Coordinates of C-alpha atoms in Angstrom, one line a residue:
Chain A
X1 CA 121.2 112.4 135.4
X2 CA 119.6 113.8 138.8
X3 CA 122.4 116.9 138.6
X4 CA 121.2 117.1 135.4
X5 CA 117.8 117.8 136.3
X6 CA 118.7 120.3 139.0
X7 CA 120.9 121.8 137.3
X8 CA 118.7 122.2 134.1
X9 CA 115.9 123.5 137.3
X10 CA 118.4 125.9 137.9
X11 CA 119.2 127.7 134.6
X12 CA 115.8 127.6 133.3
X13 CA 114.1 129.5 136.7
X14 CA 116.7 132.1 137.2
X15 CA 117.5 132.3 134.2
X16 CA 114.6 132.7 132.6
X17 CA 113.6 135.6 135.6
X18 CA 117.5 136.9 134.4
X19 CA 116.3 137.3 130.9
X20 CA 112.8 139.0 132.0
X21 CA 114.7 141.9 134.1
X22 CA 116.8 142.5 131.1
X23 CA 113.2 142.6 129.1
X24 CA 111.8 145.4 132.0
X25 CA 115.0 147.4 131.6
X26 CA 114.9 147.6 127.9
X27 CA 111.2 148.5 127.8
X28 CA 111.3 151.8 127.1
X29 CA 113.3 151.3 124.2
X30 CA 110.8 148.5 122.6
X31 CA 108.2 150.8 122.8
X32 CA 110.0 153.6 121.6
X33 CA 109.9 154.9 118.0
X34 CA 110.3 152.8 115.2
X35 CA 113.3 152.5 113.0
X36 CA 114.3 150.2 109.7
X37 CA 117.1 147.1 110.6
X38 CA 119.2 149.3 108.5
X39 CA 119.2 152.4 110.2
X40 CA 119.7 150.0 113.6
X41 CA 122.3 147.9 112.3
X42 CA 124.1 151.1 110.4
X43 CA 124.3 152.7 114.3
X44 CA 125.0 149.7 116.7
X45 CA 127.3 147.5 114.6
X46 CA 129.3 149.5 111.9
X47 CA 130.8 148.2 109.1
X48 CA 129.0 144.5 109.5
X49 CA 126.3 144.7 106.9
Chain B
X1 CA 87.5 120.0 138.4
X2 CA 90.8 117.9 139.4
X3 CA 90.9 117.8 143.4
X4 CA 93.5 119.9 144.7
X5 CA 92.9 122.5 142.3
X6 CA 91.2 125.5 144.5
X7 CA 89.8 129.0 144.3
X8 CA 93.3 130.2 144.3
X9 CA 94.3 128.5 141.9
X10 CA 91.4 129.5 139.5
X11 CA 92.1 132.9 141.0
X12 CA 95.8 132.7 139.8
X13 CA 94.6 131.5 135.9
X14 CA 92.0 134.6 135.7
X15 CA 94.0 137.3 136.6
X16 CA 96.8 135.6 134.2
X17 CA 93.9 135.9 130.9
X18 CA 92.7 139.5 132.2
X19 CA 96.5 140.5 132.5
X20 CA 97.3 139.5 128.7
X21 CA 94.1 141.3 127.8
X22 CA 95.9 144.7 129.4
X23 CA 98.9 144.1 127.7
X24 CA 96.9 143.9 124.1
X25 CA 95.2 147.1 124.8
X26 CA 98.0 148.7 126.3
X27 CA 100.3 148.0 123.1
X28 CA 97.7 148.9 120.4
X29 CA 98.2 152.7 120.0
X30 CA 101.8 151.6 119.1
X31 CA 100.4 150.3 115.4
X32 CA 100.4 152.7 112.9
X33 CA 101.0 150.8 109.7
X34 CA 101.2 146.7 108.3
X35 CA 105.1 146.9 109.6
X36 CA 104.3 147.4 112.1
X37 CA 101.6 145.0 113.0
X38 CA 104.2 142.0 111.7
X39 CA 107.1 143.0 112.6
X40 CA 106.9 145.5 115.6
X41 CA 108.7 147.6 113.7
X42 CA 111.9 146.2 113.6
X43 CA 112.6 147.0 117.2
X44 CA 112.9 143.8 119.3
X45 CA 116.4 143.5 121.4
X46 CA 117.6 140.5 122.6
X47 CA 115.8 139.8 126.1
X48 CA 112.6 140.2 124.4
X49 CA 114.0 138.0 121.5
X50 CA 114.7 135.6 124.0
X51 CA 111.0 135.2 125.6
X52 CA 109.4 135.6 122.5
X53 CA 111.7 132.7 120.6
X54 CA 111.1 130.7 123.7
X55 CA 107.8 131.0 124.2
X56 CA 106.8 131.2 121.0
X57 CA 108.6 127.7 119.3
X58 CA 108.1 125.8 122.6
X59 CA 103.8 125.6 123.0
X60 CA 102.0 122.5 124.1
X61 CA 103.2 120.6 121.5
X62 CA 107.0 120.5 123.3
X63 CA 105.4 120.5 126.9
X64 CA 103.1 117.9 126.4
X65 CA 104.3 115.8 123.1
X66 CA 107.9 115.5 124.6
X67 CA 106.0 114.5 128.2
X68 CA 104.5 111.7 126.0
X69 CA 107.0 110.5 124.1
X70 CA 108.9 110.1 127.4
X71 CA 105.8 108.8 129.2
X72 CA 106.2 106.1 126.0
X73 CA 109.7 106.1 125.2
X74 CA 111.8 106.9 128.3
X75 CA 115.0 109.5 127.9
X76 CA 115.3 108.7 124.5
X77 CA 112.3 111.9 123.8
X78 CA 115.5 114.0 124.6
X79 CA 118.0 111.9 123.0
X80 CA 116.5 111.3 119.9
X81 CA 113.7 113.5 119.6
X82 CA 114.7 117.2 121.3
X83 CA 118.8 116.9 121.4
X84 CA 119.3 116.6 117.3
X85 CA 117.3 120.3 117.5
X86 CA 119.9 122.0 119.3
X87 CA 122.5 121.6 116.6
X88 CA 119.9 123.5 114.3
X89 CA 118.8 126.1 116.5
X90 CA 122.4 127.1 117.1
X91 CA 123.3 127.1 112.8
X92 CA 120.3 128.9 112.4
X93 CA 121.9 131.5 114.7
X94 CA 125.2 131.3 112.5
X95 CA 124.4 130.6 109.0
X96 CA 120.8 131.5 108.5
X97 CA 120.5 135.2 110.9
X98 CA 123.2 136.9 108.9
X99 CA 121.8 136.2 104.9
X100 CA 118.6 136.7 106.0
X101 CA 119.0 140.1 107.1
X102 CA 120.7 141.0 104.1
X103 CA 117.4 140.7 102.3
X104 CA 114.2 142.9 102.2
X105 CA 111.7 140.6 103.1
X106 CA 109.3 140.4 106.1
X107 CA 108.3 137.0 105.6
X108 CA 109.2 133.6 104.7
X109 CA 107.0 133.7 101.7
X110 CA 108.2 136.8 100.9
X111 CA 111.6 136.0 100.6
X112 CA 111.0 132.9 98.4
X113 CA 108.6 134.7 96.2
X114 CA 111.3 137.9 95.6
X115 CA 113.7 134.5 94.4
X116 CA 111.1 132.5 92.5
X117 CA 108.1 134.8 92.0
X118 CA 104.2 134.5 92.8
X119 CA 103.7 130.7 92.1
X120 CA 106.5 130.3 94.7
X121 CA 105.3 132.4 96.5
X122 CA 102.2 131.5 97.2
X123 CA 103.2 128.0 97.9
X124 CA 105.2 128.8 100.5
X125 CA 102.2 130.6 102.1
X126 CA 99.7 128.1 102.0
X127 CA 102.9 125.4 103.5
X128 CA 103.4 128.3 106.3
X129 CA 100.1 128.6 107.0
X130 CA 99.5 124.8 107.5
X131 CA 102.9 124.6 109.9
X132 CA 101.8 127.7 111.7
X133 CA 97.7 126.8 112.4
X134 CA 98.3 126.8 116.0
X135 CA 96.2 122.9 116.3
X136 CA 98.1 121.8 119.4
X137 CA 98.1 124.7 121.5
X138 CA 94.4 125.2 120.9
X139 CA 93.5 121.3 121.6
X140 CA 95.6 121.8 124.8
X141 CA 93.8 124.5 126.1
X142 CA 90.6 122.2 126.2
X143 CA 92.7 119.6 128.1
X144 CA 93.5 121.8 130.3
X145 CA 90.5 123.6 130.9
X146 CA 88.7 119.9 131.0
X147 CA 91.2 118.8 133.8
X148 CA 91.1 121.8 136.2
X149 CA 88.2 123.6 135.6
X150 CA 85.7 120.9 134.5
X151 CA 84.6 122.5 131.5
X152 CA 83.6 121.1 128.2
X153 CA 87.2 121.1 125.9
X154 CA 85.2 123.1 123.5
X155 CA 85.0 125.6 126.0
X156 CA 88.6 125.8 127.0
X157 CA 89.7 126.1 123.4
X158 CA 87.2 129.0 122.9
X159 CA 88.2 131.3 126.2
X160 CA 92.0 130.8 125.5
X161 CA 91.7 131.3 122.2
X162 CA 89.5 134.1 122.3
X163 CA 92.2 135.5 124.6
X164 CA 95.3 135.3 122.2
X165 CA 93.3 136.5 119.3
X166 CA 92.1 139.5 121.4
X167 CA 95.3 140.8 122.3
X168 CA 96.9 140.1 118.9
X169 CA 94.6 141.3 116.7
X170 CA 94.5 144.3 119.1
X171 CA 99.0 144.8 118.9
X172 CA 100.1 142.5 116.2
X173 CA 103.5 141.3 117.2
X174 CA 104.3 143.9 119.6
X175 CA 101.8 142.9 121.8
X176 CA 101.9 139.3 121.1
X177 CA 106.1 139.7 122.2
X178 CA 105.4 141.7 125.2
X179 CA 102.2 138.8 126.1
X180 CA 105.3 136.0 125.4
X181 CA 107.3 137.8 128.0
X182 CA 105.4 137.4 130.7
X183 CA 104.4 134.1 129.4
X184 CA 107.9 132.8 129.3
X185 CA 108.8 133.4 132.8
X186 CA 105.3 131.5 134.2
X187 CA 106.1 128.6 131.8
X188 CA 109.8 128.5 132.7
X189 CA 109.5 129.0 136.3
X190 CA 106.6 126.8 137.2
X191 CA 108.1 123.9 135.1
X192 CA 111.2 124.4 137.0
X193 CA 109.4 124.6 140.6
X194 CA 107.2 121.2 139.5
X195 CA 110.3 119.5 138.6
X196 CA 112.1 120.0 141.5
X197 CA 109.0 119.3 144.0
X198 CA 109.0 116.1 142.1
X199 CA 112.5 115.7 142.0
X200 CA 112.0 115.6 145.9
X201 CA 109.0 113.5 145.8
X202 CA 109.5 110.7 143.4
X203 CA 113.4 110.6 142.7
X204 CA 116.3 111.2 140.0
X205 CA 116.0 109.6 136.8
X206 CA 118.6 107.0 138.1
X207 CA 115.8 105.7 140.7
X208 CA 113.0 106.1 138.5
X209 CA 115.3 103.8 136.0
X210 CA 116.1 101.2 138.8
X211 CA 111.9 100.7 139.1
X212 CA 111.2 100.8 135.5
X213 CA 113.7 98.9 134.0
X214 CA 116.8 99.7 132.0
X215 CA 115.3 100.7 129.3
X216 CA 114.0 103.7 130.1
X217 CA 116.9 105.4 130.3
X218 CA 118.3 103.7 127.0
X219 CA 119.6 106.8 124.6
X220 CA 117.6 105.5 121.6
X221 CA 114.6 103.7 123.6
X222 CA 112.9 101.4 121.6
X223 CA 112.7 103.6 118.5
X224 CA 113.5 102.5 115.0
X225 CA 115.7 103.5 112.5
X226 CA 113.2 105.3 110.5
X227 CA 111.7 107.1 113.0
X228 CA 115.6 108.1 114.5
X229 CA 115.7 109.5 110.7
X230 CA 112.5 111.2 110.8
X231 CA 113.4 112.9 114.5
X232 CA 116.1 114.0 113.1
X233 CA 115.3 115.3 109.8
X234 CA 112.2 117.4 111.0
X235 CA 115.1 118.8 113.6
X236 CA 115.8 120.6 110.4
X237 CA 112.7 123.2 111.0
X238 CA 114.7 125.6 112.5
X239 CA 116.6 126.4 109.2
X240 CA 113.1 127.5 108.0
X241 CA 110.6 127.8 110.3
X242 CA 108.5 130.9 109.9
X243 CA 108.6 132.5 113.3
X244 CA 112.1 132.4 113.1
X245 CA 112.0 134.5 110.2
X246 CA 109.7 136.5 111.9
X247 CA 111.8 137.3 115.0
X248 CA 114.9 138.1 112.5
X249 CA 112.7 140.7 110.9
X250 CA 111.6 142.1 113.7
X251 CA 115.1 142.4 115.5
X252 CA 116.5 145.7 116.3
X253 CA 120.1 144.1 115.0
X254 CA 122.0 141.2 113.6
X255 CA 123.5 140.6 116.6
X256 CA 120.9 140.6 119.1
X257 CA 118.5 137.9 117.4
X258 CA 121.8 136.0 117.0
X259 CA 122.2 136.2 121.3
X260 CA 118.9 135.5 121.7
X261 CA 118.9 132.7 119.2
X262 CA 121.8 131.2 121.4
X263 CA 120.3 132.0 125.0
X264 CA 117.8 130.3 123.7
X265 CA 118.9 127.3 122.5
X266 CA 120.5 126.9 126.4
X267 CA 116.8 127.5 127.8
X268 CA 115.0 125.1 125.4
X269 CA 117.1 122.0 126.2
X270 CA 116.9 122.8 129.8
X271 CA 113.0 122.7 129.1
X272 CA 112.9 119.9 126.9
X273 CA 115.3 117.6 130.2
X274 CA 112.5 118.7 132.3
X275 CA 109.1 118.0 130.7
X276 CA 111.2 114.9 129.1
X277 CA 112.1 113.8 133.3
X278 CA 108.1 114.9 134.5
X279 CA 107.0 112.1 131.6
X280 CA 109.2 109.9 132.8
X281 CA 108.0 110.6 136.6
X282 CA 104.4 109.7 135.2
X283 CA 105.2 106.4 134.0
X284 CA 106.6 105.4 136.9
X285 CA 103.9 107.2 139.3
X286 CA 101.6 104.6 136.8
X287 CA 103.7 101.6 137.6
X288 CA 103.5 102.1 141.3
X289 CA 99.9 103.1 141.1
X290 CA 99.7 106.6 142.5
X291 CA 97.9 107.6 138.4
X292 CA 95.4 105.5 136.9
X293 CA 96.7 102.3 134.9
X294 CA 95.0 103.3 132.1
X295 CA 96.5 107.2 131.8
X296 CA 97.2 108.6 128.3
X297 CA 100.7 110.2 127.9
X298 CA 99.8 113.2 126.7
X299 CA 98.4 113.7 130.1
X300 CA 100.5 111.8 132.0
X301 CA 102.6 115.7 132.7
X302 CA 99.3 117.4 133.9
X303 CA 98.7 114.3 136.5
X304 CA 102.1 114.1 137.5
X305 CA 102.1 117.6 138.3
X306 CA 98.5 117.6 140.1
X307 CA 100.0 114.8 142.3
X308 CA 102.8 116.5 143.2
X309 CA 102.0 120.6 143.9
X310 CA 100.1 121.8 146.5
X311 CA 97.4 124.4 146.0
X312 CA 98.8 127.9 144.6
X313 CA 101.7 126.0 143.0
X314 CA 99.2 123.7 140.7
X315 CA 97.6 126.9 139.7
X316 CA 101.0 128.9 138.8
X317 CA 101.7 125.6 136.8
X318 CA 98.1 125.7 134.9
X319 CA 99.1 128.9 134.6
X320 CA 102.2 128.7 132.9
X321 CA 100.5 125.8 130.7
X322 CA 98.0 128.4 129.5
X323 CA 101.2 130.5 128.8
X324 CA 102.8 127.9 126.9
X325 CA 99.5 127.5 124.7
X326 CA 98.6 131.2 124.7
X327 CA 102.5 132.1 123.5
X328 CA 102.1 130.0 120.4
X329 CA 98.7 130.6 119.7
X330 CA 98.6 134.3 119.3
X331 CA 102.0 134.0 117.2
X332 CA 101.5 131.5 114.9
X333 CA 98.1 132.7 114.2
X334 CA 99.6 136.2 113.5
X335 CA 101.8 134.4 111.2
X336 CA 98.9 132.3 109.3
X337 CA 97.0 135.0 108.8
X338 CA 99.7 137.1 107.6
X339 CA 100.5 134.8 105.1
X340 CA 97.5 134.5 103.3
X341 CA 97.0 137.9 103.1
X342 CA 100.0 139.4 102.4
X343 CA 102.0 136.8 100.9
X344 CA 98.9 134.7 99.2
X345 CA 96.6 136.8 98.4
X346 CA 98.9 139.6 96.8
X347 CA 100.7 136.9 95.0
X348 CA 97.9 135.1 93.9
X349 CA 96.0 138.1 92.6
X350 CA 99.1 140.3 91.8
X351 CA 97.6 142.9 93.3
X352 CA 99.6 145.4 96.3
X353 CA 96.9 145.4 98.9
X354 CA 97.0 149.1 100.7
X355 CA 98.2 149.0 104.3
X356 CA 94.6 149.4 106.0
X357 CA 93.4 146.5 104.2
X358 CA 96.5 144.3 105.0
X359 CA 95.6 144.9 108.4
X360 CA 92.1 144.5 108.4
X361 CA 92.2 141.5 106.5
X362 CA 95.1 139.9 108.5
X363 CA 92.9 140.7 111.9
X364 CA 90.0 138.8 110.6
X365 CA 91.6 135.9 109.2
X366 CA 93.2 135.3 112.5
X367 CA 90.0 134.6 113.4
X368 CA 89.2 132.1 110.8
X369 CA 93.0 130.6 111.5
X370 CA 92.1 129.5 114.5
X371 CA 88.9 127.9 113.4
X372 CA 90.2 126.1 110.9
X373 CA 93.2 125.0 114.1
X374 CA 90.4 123.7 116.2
X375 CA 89.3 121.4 113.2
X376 CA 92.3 120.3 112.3
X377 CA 93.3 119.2 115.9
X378 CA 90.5 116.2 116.1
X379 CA 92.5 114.5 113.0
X380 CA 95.5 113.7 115.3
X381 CA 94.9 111.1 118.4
X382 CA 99.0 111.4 119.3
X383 CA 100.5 115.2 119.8
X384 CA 103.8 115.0 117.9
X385 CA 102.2 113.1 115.2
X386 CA 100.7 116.5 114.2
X387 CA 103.7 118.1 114.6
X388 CA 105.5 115.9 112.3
X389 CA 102.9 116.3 109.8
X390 CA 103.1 120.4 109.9
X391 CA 106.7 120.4 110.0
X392 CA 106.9 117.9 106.9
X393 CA 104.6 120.3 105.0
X394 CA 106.6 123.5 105.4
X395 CA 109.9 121.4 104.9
X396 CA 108.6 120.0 101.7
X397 CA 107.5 123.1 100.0
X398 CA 110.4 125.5 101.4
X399 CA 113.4 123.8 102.8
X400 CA 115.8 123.0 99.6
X401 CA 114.5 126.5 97.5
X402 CA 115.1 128.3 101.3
X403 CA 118.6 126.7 101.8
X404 CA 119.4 127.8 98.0
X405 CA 118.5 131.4 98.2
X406 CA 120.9 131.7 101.7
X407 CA 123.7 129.6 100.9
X408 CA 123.9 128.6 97.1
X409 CA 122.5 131.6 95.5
X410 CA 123.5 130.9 92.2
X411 CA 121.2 128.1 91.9
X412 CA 118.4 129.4 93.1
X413 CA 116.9 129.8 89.3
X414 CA 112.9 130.4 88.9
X415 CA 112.1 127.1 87.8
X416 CA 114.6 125.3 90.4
X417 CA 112.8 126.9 93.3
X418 CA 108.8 126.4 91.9
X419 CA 108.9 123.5 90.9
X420 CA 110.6 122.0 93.9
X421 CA 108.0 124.4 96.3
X422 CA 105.0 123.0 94.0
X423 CA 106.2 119.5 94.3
X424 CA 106.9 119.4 98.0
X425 CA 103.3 120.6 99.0
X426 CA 101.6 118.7 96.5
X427 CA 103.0 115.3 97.6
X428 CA 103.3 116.0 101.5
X429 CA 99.4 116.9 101.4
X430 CA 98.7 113.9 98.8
X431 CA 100.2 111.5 101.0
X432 CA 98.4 113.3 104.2
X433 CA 95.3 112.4 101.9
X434 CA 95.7 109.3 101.2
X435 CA 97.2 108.4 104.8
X436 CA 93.5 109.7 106.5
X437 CA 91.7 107.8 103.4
X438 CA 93.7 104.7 102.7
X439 CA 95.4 103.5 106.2
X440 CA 94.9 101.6 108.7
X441 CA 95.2 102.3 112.6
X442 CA 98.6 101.2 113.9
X443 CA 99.9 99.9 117.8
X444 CA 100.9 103.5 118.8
X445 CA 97.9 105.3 117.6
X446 CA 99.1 106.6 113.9
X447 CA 98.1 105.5 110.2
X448 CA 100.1 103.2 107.9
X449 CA 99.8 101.7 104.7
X450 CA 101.0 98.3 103.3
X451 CA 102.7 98.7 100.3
X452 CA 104.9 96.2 97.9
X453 CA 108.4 97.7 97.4
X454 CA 110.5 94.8 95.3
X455 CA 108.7 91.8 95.8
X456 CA 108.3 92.7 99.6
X457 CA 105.2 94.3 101.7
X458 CA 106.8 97.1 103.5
X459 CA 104.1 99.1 106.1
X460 CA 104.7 103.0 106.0
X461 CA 103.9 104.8 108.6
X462 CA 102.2 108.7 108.4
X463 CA 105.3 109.9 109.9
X464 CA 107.9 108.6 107.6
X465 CA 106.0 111.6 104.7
X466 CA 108.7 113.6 105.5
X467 CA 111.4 110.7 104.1
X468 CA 109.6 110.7 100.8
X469 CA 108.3 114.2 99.9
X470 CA 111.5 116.2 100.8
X471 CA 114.1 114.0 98.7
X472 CA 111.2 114.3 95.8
X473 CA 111.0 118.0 96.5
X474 CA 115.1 118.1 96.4
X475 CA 114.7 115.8 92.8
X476 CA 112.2 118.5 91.6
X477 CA 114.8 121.6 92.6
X478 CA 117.6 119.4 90.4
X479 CA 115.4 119.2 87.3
X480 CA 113.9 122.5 87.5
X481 CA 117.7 124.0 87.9
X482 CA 118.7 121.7 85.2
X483 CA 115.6 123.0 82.8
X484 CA 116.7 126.8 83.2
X485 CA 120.4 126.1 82.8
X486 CA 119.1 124.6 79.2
X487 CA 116.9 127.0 78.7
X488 CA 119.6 129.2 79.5
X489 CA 122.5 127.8 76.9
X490 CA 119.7 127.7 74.0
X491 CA 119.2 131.9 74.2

């Protein structure tokens, strides 16, 4: 159970600073200009809705 | 003010409130209409998915009720209580992302009053509101402001909340994602830096087991069957929990709430092992009297950690409390007010409400959400008791009409889907009611009532609601599915 704790320690701090740069580098995009889940979905994933 | 907690540390928590302020102005020139405002616009990609689903779901509830129910329980708070959630977290990735965003809807009300109309409807948006008054959050923000700062509770509540609703009346869900962000990484990183100082200090859970006794690390602890039952069915919120539906709304694709549904689901059980070991640290930090014999588990994670950090690192980790509070706060309040105003009051009225008075009205309800939050909190003396009365509310009113409409749409007929959303809310609440009026205080803090089931007095604890108002919620769904299929055959 100890390796489970560090191990647990070490996904959720790096990880979770991992998942922020991702968050920084798609910033621009977030704040960008606004478009309808069909219009997104229609561009990024053709054919699945 | 708890000793050990310094100037920089105070230092480290005021910048942390001013910089959430910044992000809330910063954010609100990007609202131009109700969409907006709810949804961001139906732009979120997966990183900030991921912090804001994070954040967001896990507040002070999960950081200090889990804490507790360790601090009570041992290992069995992530056995019992937090493990069966994972399973549910990762179908509502699956099963639920995909139908969901096949419909219209931007809310969870929304979507069961476009399948059942208004009386559904509105139902659903009284249920969400109750599940999504943020009463923990707030109450922990006193307790934390009471324990570091040495303020009145009152006055803890007010600041933080004051805070959350600033920013997130000022950017809606844009701001209050970009606010979870940032509050994601304090909360995860200064829970993971407190566990591993104390990992140092005080031991694995193996030691901590060998002092306490065996059954502290037991898998089911000393809990009983019906509560194993009740863990596990309120591990069912996920399927339906409104800022789920939110966050699916709001996502820029499909796919990218699904990854951050399942990233997710990886960080939360790291989470839940952590606060579930630092409750576990308290009770034995009791035992060998470093904390006072007479410490109350909810919190027994705040002293553990004030034991164990030195000054900087105590206040990254009141900090990332805050950020755990503040993160569910400002969404669920978003979410409250939301749904009275756009899903109850236009259902309830029948009236389409123009987009400047959605807005306006949804900003000052927030205000009156949280009010009514800080009232509700001083009804509950244990943490996840509270939560298992919220949860049993919105799974009452919306779970078996939800689950039709996504996976059985044929049966999801009018009467099916209002009378089982009527029924569910009516009885959880009833039995809430007569819980606070009838019972009588129990061991471990909660309410039960004695009551004569075939010759036999049977006590009933609060908690076990949940195993009485959803299978009468399910009966109602039966007969009202059953009514329109007759109703059906006759034309």
């Amino acid at each position: 159970m100890t390796v489970v704790t560090w191990l647990a320690i070490l996904v959720l701090g790096p990880g979770s600073l991992a998942v922020f740069w991702f968050f920084l580098r798609d910033l621009k995009a977030v704040m960008g200009e606004r478009r309808s889940n069909d219009e997104r979905d229609s561009r990024t994933e053709p054919g699945v809705r | 003010m708890t000793a050990g907690f310094g100037a920089i540390d105070q230092a480290i928590v005021v910048l942390y409130l001013a910089g959430m302020l910044g992000v809330g102005v910063l954010t609100a020139s990007r609202i131009r209409d109700f969409r907006d405002f709810f949804i961001a616009g139906g732009r979120l990609t997966t990183p900030l998915l991921t912090c804001t689903l994070v954040s967001t779901y896990y507040g002070l509830d999960v950081t200090f009720g889990s804490s507790e129910t360790a601090f009570y329980e041992g290992i069995a708070a992530f056995v019992a209580y937090s493990a069966p959630f994972y399973v549910f977290y990762v179908a509502a990735a699956l099963l639920v992302v995909p139908r969901l965003r096949r419909l219209s809807a931007i809310s969870l009300p929304e979507v069961m009053g476009d399948a059942y109309g208004p009386p559904a409807r509105a139902a659903a948006a009284l249920a969400s509101f109750v599940y999504s008054a943020p009463i923990i959050s707030v109450a922990g923000m006193g307790l934390i402001g009471a324990t570091f700062f040495g303020i009145e509770p009152w006055v803890g509540c007010v600041i933080g909340a004051s805070v959350a609703l600033a920013y997130t009346v000022l950017g809606g869900l844009l701001a209050d994602a970009m606010t979870d962000a940032v509050q994601f990484v304090i909360m995860c990183v200064s829970a993971a830096v407190a566990a591993a100082i104390v990992l140092v200090k005080v031991g694995g859970p193996e030691a901590i087991g060998a002092r306490l006794g065996s059954e502290a690390l037991a898998p089911l602890g000393t809990l009983s069957a019906w509560e194993l039952l009740v863990f596990v069915g309120i591990a069912m919120t996920p399927l339906v929990e409104p800022a789920f539906y939110q966050r699916i709304f709001a996502a820029a694709a499909t796919s990218q709430i699904v990854r951050a549904l399942l990233i997710g689901t990886v960080l939360w059980a790291c989470y839940d092992w952590i606060v579930v070991y630092l409750g576990l640290a308290g009770r034995d930090l009791v035992a060998a009297g470093h904390l006072p014999a007479d410490l109350d588990g909810s919190a027994a994670l705040l002293a553990v950690v004030a034991w164990a950090l030195p000054p900087g690192l105590l206040g990254l980790f009141v900090a990332g409390c805050f950020a755990a509070a503040m993160s569910t706060v400002d969404s669920y309040t978003l979410i409250a007010a939301g749904n009275i105003v756009y899903d109850g009051w236009q259902s309830v009225t029948g009236r389409r409400l123009s987009d400047r008075t959605l807005l306006l009205a949804t900003r000052l309800l927030a205000a009156v959400t949280l009010a009514a939050a800080l009232g509700l909190s001083l009804l509950f003396e244990r943490l996840r008791d509270a939560w298992i009365f919220m949860s049993t509310v919105l799974l009452s009113t919306v779970f078996w009409p939800l689950l039709a409409v996504l996976f059985l749409p044929r049966l999801a007929t009018p009467r099916a889907g209002r009378w089982s959303a009527l029924v569910g809310l009516a009885v959880s609440l009833l039995l809430f009611v007569a819980f606070q009026t009838l019972g009588s205080p129990t061991d471990d803090e909660s309410l039960a009532i004695t009551v004569a089931l075939a010759g036999r007095s049977q006590v009933l604890a609060r908690e076990a609601g949940l195993l009485i108002a959803l299978p009468l919620s399910f009966a109602a769904f039966v007969a009202g599915w059953l009514a329109d299929r007759r109703v059906g055959r006759s034309r």
